[in-house]
PDB file of C-alpha atoms in Angstrom:
ATOM      1  CA  MET A   1       0.000   0.000   0.000  1.00  0.00           C
ATOM      2  CA  MET A   2       1.283   3.437  -0.911  1.00  0.00           C
ATOM      3  CA  GLU A   3       1.820   6.027   1.796  1.00  0.00           C
ATOM      4  CA  GLY A   4      -1.393   7.918   2.463  1.00  0.00           C
ATOM      5  CA  GLU A   5      -3.571   5.408   0.588  1.00  0.00           C
ATOM      6  CA  ALA A   6      -5.113   4.046   3.790  1.00  0.00           C
ATOM      7  CA  ASP A   7      -6.589   7.487   4.500  1.00  0.00           C
ATOM      8  CA  ASP A   8      -8.571   7.289   1.231  1.00  0.00           C
ATOM      9  CA  LEU A   9     -10.116   3.872   1.918  1.00  0.00           C
ATOM     10  CA  LEU A  10     -13.786   3.453   2.672  1.00  0.00           C
ATOM     11  CA  PRO A  11     -14.387   1.978   6.158  1.00  0.00           C
ATOM     12  CA  ILE A  12     -15.498  -1.323   4.586  1.00  0.00           C
ATOM     13  CA  ASP A  13     -12.043  -1.650   2.987  1.00  0.00           C
ATOM     14  CA  ARG A  14     -10.086  -1.273   6.222  1.00  0.00           C
ATOM     15  CA  SER A  15      -9.422  -4.988   6.541  1.00  0.00           C
ATOM     16  CA  GLY A  16      -6.760  -7.615   6.141  1.00  0.00           C
ATOM     17  CA  ALA A  17      -8.693  -9.136   3.222  1.00  0.00           C
ATOM     18  CA  ARG A  18      -8.459  -5.948   1.170  1.00  0.00           C
ATOM     19  CA  GLU A  19      -4.781  -5.559   2.015  1.00  0.00           C
ATOM     20  CA  LEU A  20      -4.041  -9.109   0.866  1.00  0.00           C
ATOM     21  CA  VAL A  21      -6.155  -9.267  -2.315  1.00  0.00           C
ATOM     22  CA  GLY A  22      -5.882  -5.652  -3.479  1.00  0.00           C
ATOM     23  CA  TYR A  23      -9.495  -4.767  -4.347  1.00  0.00           C
ATOM     24  CA  ARG A  24     -10.871  -1.257  -3.863  1.00  0.00           C
ATOM     25  CA  SER A  25     -14.428  -0.185  -2.987  1.00  0.00           C
ATOM     26  CA  PHE A  26     -16.084   3.055  -4.040  1.00  0.00           C
ATOM     27  CA  LEU A  27     -19.494   4.738  -4.345  1.00  0.00           C
ATOM     28  CA  PRO A  28     -20.587   5.413  -7.951  1.00  0.00           C
ATOM     29  CA  ASP A  29     -23.688   7.288  -6.734  1.00  0.00           C
ATOM     30  CA  ASP A  30     -25.961   7.533  -3.709  1.00  0.00           C
ATOM     31  CA  GLN A  31     -27.837   4.325  -4.549  1.00  0.00           C
ATOM     32  CA  THR A  32     -25.122   1.777  -5.344  1.00  0.00           C
ATOM     33  CA  GLY A  33     -21.765   0.480  -4.156  1.00  0.00           C
ATOM     34  CA  ALA A  34     -18.915  -0.988  -6.165  1.00  0.00           C
ATOM     35  CA  CYS A  35     -15.734  -3.009  -5.733  1.00  0.00           C
ATOM     36  CA  SER A  36     -13.002  -3.214  -8.373  1.00  0.00           C
ATOM     37  CA  LEU A  37      -9.864  -5.286  -8.838  1.00  0.00           C
ATOM     38  CA  GLU A  38      -6.961  -5.015 -11.253  1.00  0.00           C
ATOM     39  CA  ILE A  39      -6.410  -8.649 -12.229  1.00  0.00           C
ATOM     40  CA  GLY A  40      -2.904  -9.952 -11.614  1.00  0.00           C
ATOM     41  CA  PRO A  41      -1.331 -13.393 -12.033  1.00  0.00           C
ATOM     42  CA  GLN A  42      -1.971 -14.102  -8.341  1.00  0.00           C
ATOM     43  CA  HIS A  43      -5.733 -13.887  -8.987  1.00  0.00           C
ATOM     44  CA  LEU A  44      -5.884 -16.485 -11.780  1.00  0.00           C
ATOM     45  CA  ASN A  45      -6.867 -20.139 -11.620  1.00  0.00           C
ATOM     46  CA  ARG A  46      -5.160 -22.973 -13.506  1.00  0.00           C
ATOM     47  CA  MET A  47      -7.126 -22.090 -16.642  1.00  0.00           C
ATOM     48  CA  GLY A  48      -5.656 -18.597 -16.639  1.00  0.00           C
ATOM     49  CA  VAL A  49      -8.857 -16.728 -15.758  1.00  0.00           C
ATOM     50  CA  LEU A  50     -10.009 -14.904 -12.638  1.00  0.00           C
ATOM     51  CA  HIS A  51     -10.589 -17.480  -9.881  1.00  0.00           C
ATOM     52  CA  GLY A  52     -14.208 -17.996  -8.892  1.00  0.00           C
ATOM     53  CA  GLY A  53     -13.356 -17.304  -5.267  1.00  0.00           C
ATOM     54  CA  PHE A  54     -12.255 -13.781  -6.151  1.00  0.00           C
ATOM     55  CA  VAL A  55     -15.353 -13.333  -8.329  1.00  0.00           C
ATOM     56  CA  SER A  56     -17.533 -14.208  -5.329  1.00  0.00           C
ATOM     57  CA  MET A  57     -15.486 -11.976  -3.026  1.00  0.00           C
ATOM     58  CA  LEU A  58     -15.864  -8.961  -5.318  1.00  0.00           C
ATOM     59  CA  LEU A  59     -19.610  -9.487  -5.672  1.00  0.00           C
ATOM     60  CA  ASP A  60     -19.996  -9.946  -1.912  1.00  0.00           C
ATOM     61  CA  ASN A  61     -18.034  -6.772  -1.210  1.00  0.00           C
ATOM     62  CA  GLY A  62     -19.974  -4.862  -3.865  1.00  0.00           C
ATOM     63  CA  CYS A  63     -23.191  -5.888  -2.113  1.00  0.00           C
ATOM     64  CA  GLY A  64     -21.838  -4.871   1.281  1.00  0.00           C
ATOM     65  CA  THR A  65     -20.642  -1.503  -0.011  1.00  0.00           C
ATOM     66  CA  ALA A  66     -24.033  -0.835  -1.598  1.00  0.00           C
ATOM     67  CA  LEU A  67     -25.807  -1.628   1.661  1.00  0.00           C
ATOM     68  CA  ARG A  68     -23.517   0.622   3.689  1.00  0.00           C
ATOM     69  CA  ASN A  69     -24.206   3.415   1.189  1.00  0.00           C
ATOM     70  CA  HIS A  70     -27.941   2.730   1.423  1.00  0.00           C
ATOM     71  CA  LEU A  71     -27.912   2.853   5.231  1.00  0.00           C
ATOM     72  CA  GLY A  72     -25.917   6.079   5.409  1.00  0.00           C
ATOM     73  CA  ASP A  73     -24.184   7.272   8.561  1.00  0.00           C
ATOM     74  CA  VAL A  74     -25.705   4.824  11.019  1.00  0.00           C
ATOM     75  CA  GLY A  75     -23.875   2.836  13.639  1.00  0.00           C
ATOM     76  CA  GLY A  76     -23.363  -0.899  13.482  1.00  0.00           C
ATOM     77  CA  GLY A  77     -22.267  -3.196  10.702  1.00  0.00           C
ATOM     78  CA  VAL A  78     -23.528  -5.490   7.952  1.00  0.00           C
ATOM     79  CA  VAL A  79     -22.857  -9.202   7.488  1.00  0.00           C
ATOM     80  CA  THR A  80     -23.597 -11.654   4.684  1.00  0.00           C
ATOM     81  CA  VAL A  81     -26.327 -14.189   5.443  1.00  0.00           C
ATOM     82  CA  SER A  82     -26.307 -15.850   2.020  1.00  0.00           C
ATOM     83  CA  ILE A  83     -25.084 -15.138  -1.495  1.00  0.00           C
ATOM     84  CA  ASN A  84     -25.830 -16.938  -4.761  1.00  0.00           C
ATOM     85  CA  VAL A  85     -23.367 -16.398  -7.620  1.00  0.00           C
ATOM     86  CA  ASN A  86     -23.934 -17.121 -11.309  1.00  0.00           C
ATOM     87  CA  PHE A  87     -20.712 -17.394 -13.330  1.00  0.00           C
ATOM     88  CA  ILE A  88     -21.228 -16.233 -16.911  1.00  0.00           C
ATOM     89  CA  ALA A  89     -17.836 -15.511 -18.497  1.00  0.00           C
ATOM     90  CA  GLY A  90     -14.164 -15.339 -17.584  1.00  0.00           C
ATOM     91  CA  ALA A  91     -11.559 -12.574 -17.598  1.00  0.00           C
ATOM     92  CA  SER A  92      -7.791 -12.912 -17.496  1.00  0.00           C
ATOM     93  CA  GLU A  93      -6.578  -9.307 -17.406  1.00  0.00           C
ATOM     94  CA  GLY A  94      -7.656  -5.725 -16.904  1.00  0.00           C
ATOM     95  CA  ARG A  95      -9.906  -4.234 -14.257  1.00  0.00           C
ATOM     96  CA  VAL A  96     -13.183  -5.842 -13.243  1.00  0.00           C
ATOM     97  CA  THR A  97     -15.870  -4.106 -11.200  1.00  0.00           C
ATOM     98  CA  ALA A  98     -18.719  -5.492  -9.111  1.00  0.00           C
ATOM     99  CA  THR A  99     -21.637  -3.096  -8.632  1.00  0.00           C
ATOM    100  CA  GLY A 100     -24.343  -3.775  -6.058  1.00  0.00           C
ATOM    101  CA  ARG A 101     -27.752  -2.278  -5.384  1.00  0.00           C
ATOM    102  CA  VAL A 102     -30.262  -2.803  -2.554  1.00  0.00           C
ATOM    103  CA  THR A 103     -33.545  -4.197  -3.905  1.00  0.00           C
ATOM    104  CA  GLY A 104     -35.629  -4.581  -0.754  1.00  0.00           C
ATOM    105  CA  GLY A 105     -35.885  -5.960   2.761  1.00  0.00           C
ATOM    106  CA  GLY A 106     -36.953  -4.941   6.229  1.00  0.00           C
ATOM    107  CA  GLN A 107     -35.135  -3.343   9.137  1.00  0.00           C
ATOM    108  CA  SER A 108     -32.692  -6.167   9.805  1.00  0.00           C
ATOM    109  CA  LEU A 109     -32.554  -8.225   6.584  1.00  0.00           C
ATOM    110  CA  LYS A 110     -31.760  -6.616   3.228  1.00  0.00           C
ATOM    111  CA  PHE A 111     -31.886  -8.038  -0.305  1.00  0.00           C
ATOM    112  CA  ILE A 112     -29.100  -7.004  -2.665  1.00  0.00           C
ATOM    113  CA  GLU A 113     -28.184  -7.775  -6.264  1.00  0.00           C
ATOM    114  CA  ALA A 114     -24.827  -7.248  -7.960  1.00  0.00           C
ATOM    115  CA  ASP A 115     -23.095  -7.799 -11.272  1.00  0.00           C
ATOM    116  CA  LEU A 116     -19.431  -8.121 -12.185  1.00  0.00           C
ATOM    117  CA  ARG A 117     -18.279  -6.568 -15.457  1.00  0.00           C
ATOM    118  CA  ALA A 118     -15.046  -6.218 -17.383  1.00  0.00           C
ATOM    119  CA  GLU A 119     -13.716  -2.833 -18.500  1.00  0.00           C
ATOM    120  CA  ASP A 120     -15.457  -3.203 -21.859  1.00  0.00           C
ATOM    121  CA  GLY A 121     -18.822  -3.737 -20.145  1.00  0.00           C
ATOM    122  CA  ARG A 122     -18.897  -7.491 -20.705  1.00  0.00           C
ATOM    123  CA  LEU A 123     -20.972  -9.260 -18.044  1.00  0.00           C
ATOM    124  CA  LEU A 124     -18.887 -11.806 -16.121  1.00  0.00           C
ATOM    125  CA  ALA A 125     -21.102 -12.821 -13.192  1.00  0.00           C
ATOM    126  CA  THR A 126     -24.189 -11.884 -11.205  1.00  0.00           C
ATOM    127  CA  ALA A 127     -25.159 -12.365  -7.572  1.00  0.00           C
ATOM    128  CA  SER A 128     -28.173 -12.132  -5.296  1.00  0.00           C
ATOM    129  CA  ALA A 129     -27.548 -11.817  -1.576  1.00  0.00           C
ATOM    130  CA  ILE A 130     -29.212 -11.434   1.789  1.00  0.00           C
ATOM    131  CA  PHE A 131     -27.433  -9.270   4.355  1.00  0.00           C
ATOM    132  CA  ARG A 132     -28.185  -8.660   8.007  1.00  0.00           C
ATOM    133  CA  VAL A 133     -27.843  -5.238   9.599  1.00  0.00           C
ATOM    134  CA  VAL A 134     -26.075  -5.667  12.945  1.00  0.00           C
ATOM    135  CA  LYS A 135     -26.682  -2.818  15.354  1.00  0.00           C
ATOM    136  CA  ASN A 136     -24.029  -1.667  17.815  1.00  0.00           C
ATOM    137  CA  ALA A 137     -21.313  -3.692  16.061  1.00  0.00           C
ATOM    138  CA  GLU A 138     -18.032  -1.881  15.590  1.00  0.00           C
ATOM    139  CA  PRO A 139     -14.679  -3.101  14.169  1.00  0.00           C
ATOM    140  CA  ARG A 140     -11.836  -3.822  16.553  1.00  0.00           C
ATOM    141  CA  GLN A 141      -9.872  -0.684  17.284  1.00  0.00           C
ATOM    142  CA  GLY A 142      -6.406  -0.670  15.784  1.00  0.00           C
ATOM    143  CA  HIS A 143      -6.717  -3.895  13.777  1.00  0.00           C
ATOM    144  CA  VAL A 144      -6.008  -2.125  10.488  1.00  0.00           C
ATOM    145  CA  GLU A 145      -2.885  -0.526  11.881  1.00  0.00           C
ATOM    146  CA  GLN A 146      -1.697  -3.954  13.055  1.00  0.00           C
ATOM    147  CA  VAL A 147      -2.241  -5.430   9.596  1.00  0.00           C
ATOM    148  CA  MET A 148      -0.354  -2.594   7.915  1.00  0.00           C
ATOM    149  CA  LYS A 149       2.683  -3.100  10.173  1.00  0.00           C
ATOM    150  CA  CYS A 150       3.257  -6.658   8.965  1.00  0.00           C
ATOM    151  CA  PRO A 151       5.947  -6.618   6.238  1.00  0.00           C
ATOM    152  CA  ASP A 152       4.747  -9.621   4.233  1.00  0.00           C
ATOM    153  CA  PRO A 153       1.182 -10.261   2.976  1.00  0.00           C
ATOM    154  CA  LEU A 154       1.479 -14.008   3.617  1.00  0.00           C
ATOM    155  CA  ILE A 155       2.515 -13.362   7.201  1.00  0.00           C
ATOM    156  CA  ARG A 156      -0.426 -10.981   7.537  1.00  0.00           C
ATOM    157  CA  ALA A 157      -2.756 -13.669   6.184  1.00  0.00           C
ATOM    158  CA  PHE A 158      -1.473 -16.309   8.630  1.00  0.00           C
ATOM    159  CA  HIS A 159      -1.468 -14.086  11.699  1.00  0.00           C
ATOM    160  CA  TYR A 160      -4.464 -11.809  11.240  1.00  0.00           C
ATOM    161  CA  THR A 161      -7.845 -12.934  12.510  1.00  0.00           C
ATOM    162  CA  SER A 162     -10.628 -11.181  14.398  1.00  0.00           C
ATOM    163  CA  ARG A 163     -12.051 -14.480  15.686  1.00  0.00           C
ATOM    164  CA  PRO A 164     -10.946 -16.805  18.499  1.00  0.00           C
ATOM    165  CA  SER A 165      -8.385 -19.410  17.548  1.00  0.00           C
ATOM    166  CA  SER A 166     -10.927 -22.176  18.148  1.00  0.00           C
ATOM    167  CA  ILE A 167     -12.972 -20.787  15.243  1.00  0.00           C
ATOM    168  CA  ALA A 168     -10.216 -19.497  12.980  1.00  0.00           C
ATOM    169  CA  ALA A 169      -8.256 -22.764  12.970  1.00  0.00           C
ATOM    170  CA  ARG A 170      -9.353 -26.214  14.092  1.00  0.00           C
ATOM    171  CA  THR A 171      -6.559 -28.076  15.829  1.00  0.00           C
ATOM    172  CA  LYS A 172      -5.870 -31.733  16.475  1.00  0.00           C
ATOM    173  CA  PRO A 173      -2.756 -33.687  17.496  1.00  0.00           C
ATOM    174  CA  ALA A 174      -0.074 -33.850  14.797  1.00  0.00           C
ATOM    175  CA  LYS A 175       3.071 -35.864  15.409  1.00  0.00           C
ATOM    176  CA  SER A 176       4.796 -35.290  12.084  1.00  0.00           C
ATOM    177  CA  GLY A 177       5.659 -32.445   9.722  1.00  0.00           C
ATOM    178  CA  ALA A 178       5.964 -29.271  11.754  1.00  0.00           C
ATOM    179  CA  GLY A 179       5.940 -31.397  14.937  1.00  0.00           C
ATOM    180  CA  SER A 180       5.408 -29.327  18.029  1.00  0.00           C
ATOM    181  CA  LYS A 181       5.789 -25.982  16.324  1.00  0.00           C
ATOM    182  CA  GLY A 182       3.019 -23.835  14.904  1.00  0.00           C
ATOM    183  CA  LEU A 183       1.318 -20.468  14.629  1.00  0.00           C
ATOM    184  CA  ASP A 184      -0.572 -18.735  17.402  1.00  0.00           C
ATOM    185  CA  PHE A 185      -3.828 -17.748  15.699  1.00  0.00           C
ATOM    186  CA  SER A 186      -5.204 -16.113  18.839  1.00  0.00           C
ATOM    187  CA  SER A 187      -2.553 -13.431  19.088  1.00  0.00           C
ATOM    188  CA  GLY A 188      -3.842 -11.193  16.298  1.00  0.00           C
ATOM    189  CA  CYS A 189      -1.562  -9.588  13.757  1.00  0.00           C
ATOM    190  CA  ASP A 190       1.579  -8.687  15.633  1.00  0.00           C
ATOM    191  CA  CYS A 191       3.995 -10.777  13.517  1.00  0.00           C
ATOM    192  CA  THR A 192       5.734 -11.883  16.702  1.00  0.00           C
ATOM    193  CA  PRO A 193       6.587 -15.581  17.279  1.00  0.00           C
ATOM    194  CA  MET A 194       5.470 -16.796  20.673  1.00  0.00           C
ATOM    195  CA  ASN A 195       8.667 -18.075  22.241  1.00  0.00           C
ATOM    196  CA  GLN A 196      11.459 -18.527  19.744  1.00  0.00           C
ATOM    197  CA  GLY A 197      13.057 -16.624  16.890  1.00  0.00           C
ATOM    198  CA  TRP A 198      12.525 -17.652  13.287  1.00  0.00           C
ATOM    199  CA  SER A 199      13.765 -16.467   9.950  1.00  0.00           C
ATOM    200  CA  GLY A 200      11.159 -17.706   7.492  1.00  0.00           C
ATOM    201  CA  TYR A 201       8.765 -20.423   6.440  1.00  0.00           C
ATOM    202  CA  SER A 202       7.928 -22.614   3.465  1.00  0.00           C
ATOM    203  CA  ILE A 203       4.384 -23.035   2.172  1.00  0.00           C
ATOM    204  CA  THR A 204       5.324 -26.047   0.022  1.00  0.00           C
ATOM    205  CA  SER A 205       7.253 -27.966   2.654  1.00  0.00           C
ATOM    206  CA  GLY A 206       4.687 -27.423   5.390  1.00  0.00           C
ATOM    207  CA  SER A 207       7.204 -25.938   7.804  1.00  0.00           C
ATOM    208  CA  LEU A 208       5.847 -23.119   9.914  1.00  0.00           C
ATOM    209  CA  PRO A 209       7.299 -20.334  12.068  1.00  0.00           C
ATOM    210  CA  SER A 210       8.285 -21.702  15.445  1.00  0.00           C
ATOM    211  CA  GLY A 211       6.312 -21.054  18.596  1.00  0.00           C
ATOM    212  CA  ASP A 212       4.879 -23.560  21.054  1.00  0.00           C
ATOM    213  CA  MET A 213       1.230 -24.451  20.642  1.00  0.00           C
ATOM    214  CA  PRO A 214      -1.002 -25.941  23.386  1.00  0.00           C
ATOM    215  CA  GLU A 215      -0.122 -29.581  24.077  1.00  0.00           C
ATOM    216  CA  ASN A 216       2.903 -29.194  21.797  1.00  0.00           C
ATOM    217  CA  ASP A 217       0.779 -29.838  18.710  1.00  0.00           C
ATOM    218  CA  SER A 218       0.689 -27.907  15.450  1.00  0.00           C
ATOM    219  CA  PRO A 219      -2.576 -26.716  13.877  1.00  0.00           C
ATOM    220  CA  THR A 220      -4.204 -28.603  11.065  1.00  0.00           C
ATOM    221  CA  PHE A 221      -6.813 -26.818   9.007  1.00  0.00           C
ATOM    222  CA  SER A 222     -10.405 -27.937   8.741  1.00  0.00           C
ATOM    223  CA  SER A 223     -12.305 -27.469   5.507  1.00  0.00           C
ATOM    224  CA  ALA A 224     -14.917 -25.657   7.556  1.00  0.00           C
ATOM    225  CA  SER A 225     -12.506 -22.888   8.569  1.00  0.00           C
ATOM    226  CA  ARG A 226     -13.049 -19.495   6.919  1.00  0.00           C
TER     227      ARG A 226
END
């Protein structure tokens, strides 16, 4: 992130997810919200087109931005209840933009639709979503500043979480691979090993930064973790 760029971000973009992926949200008008991404090689699947996970993320964020714009300056937050994505076409380069609009709902549940388009206007995907308005919910103070301090985006991704470690990463005994060393997912994004120094890690080999975990076991990831 360039110096001063964080000051220009919408509140919905002040997150570790935005810092890692590189999307940017904005308000085209007073009725919609949008989220754009300049496609890079890190966003492509094996077929060389934008990965469906990023397509869904952009549509979800476009919906959330539209809802925040619709609600105006009210306290609280918004969370996704469900989202249905229809994949229509692929894109391998250039900027893509997801634009959302609120279509109905009551006080707590809102219905939102969004579409993802390429720079030439080509329709890539559509989505319909249900969001819940959560009153009196505020982001953790200082979490963005903690994310920005981490020098490496992969380290930020491994360390940053706003949920308890029991939710962010399921653990079970592991007697091989990393052995008794692992990451402390409950410590937030401070990029500090728990007990011992370390100089790096390897995603392919499975070795992790050192630091004692409970019961001397390393975390293993459940498919249910988000």
